[in-house]
mmCIF file of C-alpha atoms in Angstrom:
data_model
loop_
_atom_site.group_PDB
_atom_site.id
_atom_site.type_symbol
_atom_site.label_atom_id
_atom_site.label_comp_id
_atom_site.label_asym_id
_atom_site.label_seq_id
_atom_site.Cartn_x
_atom_site.Cartn_y
_atom_site.Cartn_z
ATOM 1 C CA MET A 22 40.784 13.994 -42.982
ATOM 2 C CA ALA A 23 38.827 12.107 -40.292
ATOM 3 C CA ALA A 24 36.590 15.110 -39.762
ATOM 4 C CA GLY A 25 35.906 15.343 -43.501
ATOM 5 C CA LEU A 26 35.126 11.626 -43.692
ATOM 6 C CA THR A 27 32.765 11.935 -40.748
ATOM 7 C CA ALA A 28 31.027 14.905 -42.378
ATOM 8 C CA VAL A 29 30.576 13.003 -45.657
ATOM 9 C CA CYS A 30 29.172 9.972 -43.765
ATOM 10 C CA LEU A 31 26.712 12.228 -41.939
ATOM 11 C CA LEU A 32 25.671 13.861 -45.206
ATOM 12 C CA ILE A 33 24.972 10.434 -46.714
ATOM 13 C CA ALA A 34 23.496 8.828 -43.574
ATOM 14 C CA GLY A 35 21.057 11.676 -42.843
ATOM 15 C CA PRO A 36 18.994 11.359 -46.029
ATOM 16 C CA LEU A 37 19.204 7.534 -45.863
ATOM 17 C CA LEU A 38 17.823 7.665 -42.339
ATOM 18 C CA LEU A 39 14.937 9.871 -43.513
ATOM 19 C CA VAL A 40 14.157 7.521 -46.412
ATOM 20 C CA TRP A 41 14.265 4.491 -44.064
ATOM 21 C CA LYS A 42 11.923 6.276 -41.633
ATOM 22 C CA GLN A 43 9.425 7.070 -44.399
ATOM 23 C CA ALA A 44 9.556 3.486 -45.711
ATOM 24 C CA TYR A 45 9.006 2.137 -42.182
ATOM 25 C CA ILE A 46 6.044 4.473 -41.647
ATOM 26 C CA ALA A 47 4.513 3.454 -44.989
ATOM 27 C CA SER A 48 5.028 -0.247 -44.220
ATOM 28 C CA THR A 49 3.471 0.126 -40.782
ATOM 29 C CA SER A 50 0.541 2.050 -42.246
ATOM 30 C CA MET A 51 -0.104 -0.699 -44.802
ATOM 31 C CA ARG A 52 0.036 -3.356 -42.063
ATOM 32 C CA LEU A 53 -2.424 -1.355 -39.943
ATOM 33 C CA GLU A 54 -4.837 -1.046 -42.886
ATOM 34 C CA ALA A 55 -4.578 -4.788 -43.567
ATOM 35 C CA MET A 56 -5.273 -5.539 -39.907
ATOM 36 C CA ALA A 57 -8.230 -3.138 -39.901
ATOM 37 C CA ASP A 58 -9.632 -4.892 -42.988
ATOM 38 C CA THR A 59 -9.130 -8.279 -41.322
ATOM 39 C CA LEU A 60 -10.806 -7.031 -38.152
ATOM 40 C CA SER A 61 -13.750 -5.716 -40.153
ATOM 41 C CA ALA A 62 -14.115 -9.048 -41.984
ATOM 42 C CA LEU A 63 -13.940 -10.960 -38.693
ATOM 43 C CA ASN A 64 -16.578 -8.692 -37.126
ATOM 44 C CA ARG A 65 -18.871 -9.381 -40.094
ATOM 45 C CA GLU A 66 -18.221 -13.107 -39.707
ATOM 46 C CA ILE A 67 -19.030 -12.921 -35.985
ATOM 47 C CA ALA A 68 -22.301 -11.125 -36.749
ATOM 48 C CA ARG A 69 -23.178 -13.740 -39.389
ATOM 49 C CA LEU A 70 -22.376 -16.614 -37.020
ATOM 50 C CA ARG A 71 -24.472 -15.053 -34.243
ATOM 51 C CA PHE A 72 -27.381 -14.734 -36.658
ATOM 52 C CA VAL A 73 -26.991 -18.371 -37.740
ATOM 53 C CA CYS A 74 -26.707 -19.489 -34.104
ATOM 54 C CA ASP A 75 -29.888 -17.615 -33.173
ATOM 55 C CA ARG A 76 -31.715 -19.073 -36.171
ATOM 56 C CA LEU A 77 -30.536 -22.633 -35.503
ATOM 57 C CA SER A 78 -31.266 -22.507 -31.778
ATOM 58 C CA SER A 79 -34.830 -21.256 -32.118
ATOM 59 C CA ASN A 80 -37.434 -23.414 -30.380
ATOM 60 C CA GLU A 81 -39.515 -23.760 -33.532
ATOM 61 C CA ARG A 82 -36.589 -25.174 -35.523
ATOM 62 C CA ILE A 83 -35.555 -27.544 -32.726
ATOM 63 C CA GLU A 84 -39.123 -28.837 -32.418
ATOM 64 C CA LYS A 85 -39.355 -29.283 -36.184
ATOM 65 C CA VAL A 86 -36.086 -31.258 -36.289
ATOM 66 C CA ALA A 87 -37.182 -33.353 -33.305
ATOM 67 C CA ARG A 88 -40.462 -34.208 -35.019
ATOM 68 C CA THR A 89 -39.246 -34.780 -38.570
ATOM 69 C CA VAL A 90 -35.742 -36.207 -38.176
ATOM 70 C CA LEU A 91 -35.851 -37.847 -34.753
ATOM 71 C CA ARG A 92 -39.589 -38.641 -34.828
ATOM 72 C CA LEU A 93 -40.059 -37.355 -31.293
ATOM 73 C CA GLU A 94 -43.374 -36.164 -29.890
ATOM 74 C CA TYR A 95 -44.372 -34.432 -26.701
ATOM 75 C CA PRO A 96 -45.026 -36.984 -23.948
ATOM 76 C CA SER A 97 -48.576 -37.565 -22.807
ATOM 77 C CA SER A 98 -49.528 -36.261 -19.394
ATOM 78 C CA ASP A 99 -49.452 -39.733 -17.826
ATOM 79 C CA ARG A 100 -45.743 -40.091 -18.769
ATOM 80 C CA ILE A 101 -44.688 -36.848 -17.084
ATOM 81 C CA VAL A 102 -43.274 -37.370 -13.601
ATOM 82 C CA ILE A 103 -43.058 -34.493 -11.153
ATOM 83 C CA VAL A 104 -40.231 -34.936 -8.690
ATOM 84 C CA PRO A 105 -41.257 -33.592 -5.264
ATOM 85 C CA VAL A 106 -38.776 -31.472 -3.347
ATOM 86 C CA GLU A 107 -38.904 -31.771 0.430
ATOM 87 C CA GLY A 108 -37.962 -28.884 2.697
ATOM 88 C CA LYS A 109 -38.232 -25.964 0.289
ATOM 89 C CA GLU A 110 -37.270 -23.604 3.086
ATOM 90 C CA ALA A 111 -33.870 -25.270 3.524
ATOM 91 C CA LYS A 112 -31.310 -24.063 1.019
ATOM 92 C CA ARG A 113 -29.573 -26.828 -0.859
ATOM 93 C CA GLY A 114 -26.974 -26.684 -3.545
ATOM 94 C CA LEU A 115 -27.450 -27.804 -7.125
ATOM 95 C CA THR A 116 -25.410 -30.962 -6.516
ATOM 96 C CA ASP A 117 -27.817 -32.077 -3.764
ATOM 97 C CA ASP A 118 -30.811 -31.623 -6.094
ATOM 98 C CA ILE A 119 -29.084 -33.529 -8.905
ATOM 99 C CA GLY A 120 -28.151 -36.286 -6.453
ATOM 100 C CA ARG A 121 -31.804 -36.612 -5.389
ATOM 101 C CA LEU A 122 -32.907 -36.715 -9.029
ATOM 102 C CA PHE A 123 -30.405 -39.460 -9.853
ATOM 103 C CA ALA A 124 -31.553 -41.383 -6.786
ATOM 104 C CA PHE A 125 -35.149 -41.042 -7.987
ATOM 105 C CA VAL A 126 -34.254 -42.264 -11.488
ATOM 106 C CA GLN A 127 -32.301 -45.224 -10.089
ATOM 107 C CA GLU A 128 -35.186 -46.061 -7.754
ATOM 108 C CA ARG A 129 -37.640 -46.076 -10.664
ATOM 109 C CA ARG A 130 -35.274 -48.218 -12.731
ATOM 110 C CA ALA A 131 -34.963 -50.723 -9.872
ATOM 111 C CA LYS A 132 -38.775 -50.889 -9.577
ATOM 112 C CA GLY A 133 -39.099 -51.465 -13.329
ATOM 113 C CA GLY A 134 -40.642 -48.114 -14.167
ATOM 114 C CA ARG A 135 -40.761 -46.654 -17.674
ATOM 115 C CA GLU A 136 -38.063 -44.214 -18.702
#
């Protein structure tokens, strides 16, 4: 009787297992297609955002915004200050150069120079 019950359970469980496997495969396939569609949409969005970033960061647009919105103009040549660098042959780090620049700006501010 136990052997017959086991055989009946196997006869029922076998086809159920096959149906479950097919349903799982179909579900996984649909999830993969949805993810592929999402990935494709995100790649298009990335391309669009890169295009917008390139367009917005163009020099011509920045200059136009600076002139029209901020009312900025290029400085005249007498307002441009060239900061001399001593000892070009000695290698210095970026922090040393920035420190010298800040010292120069503070020195000009203390002397009452224009900024």
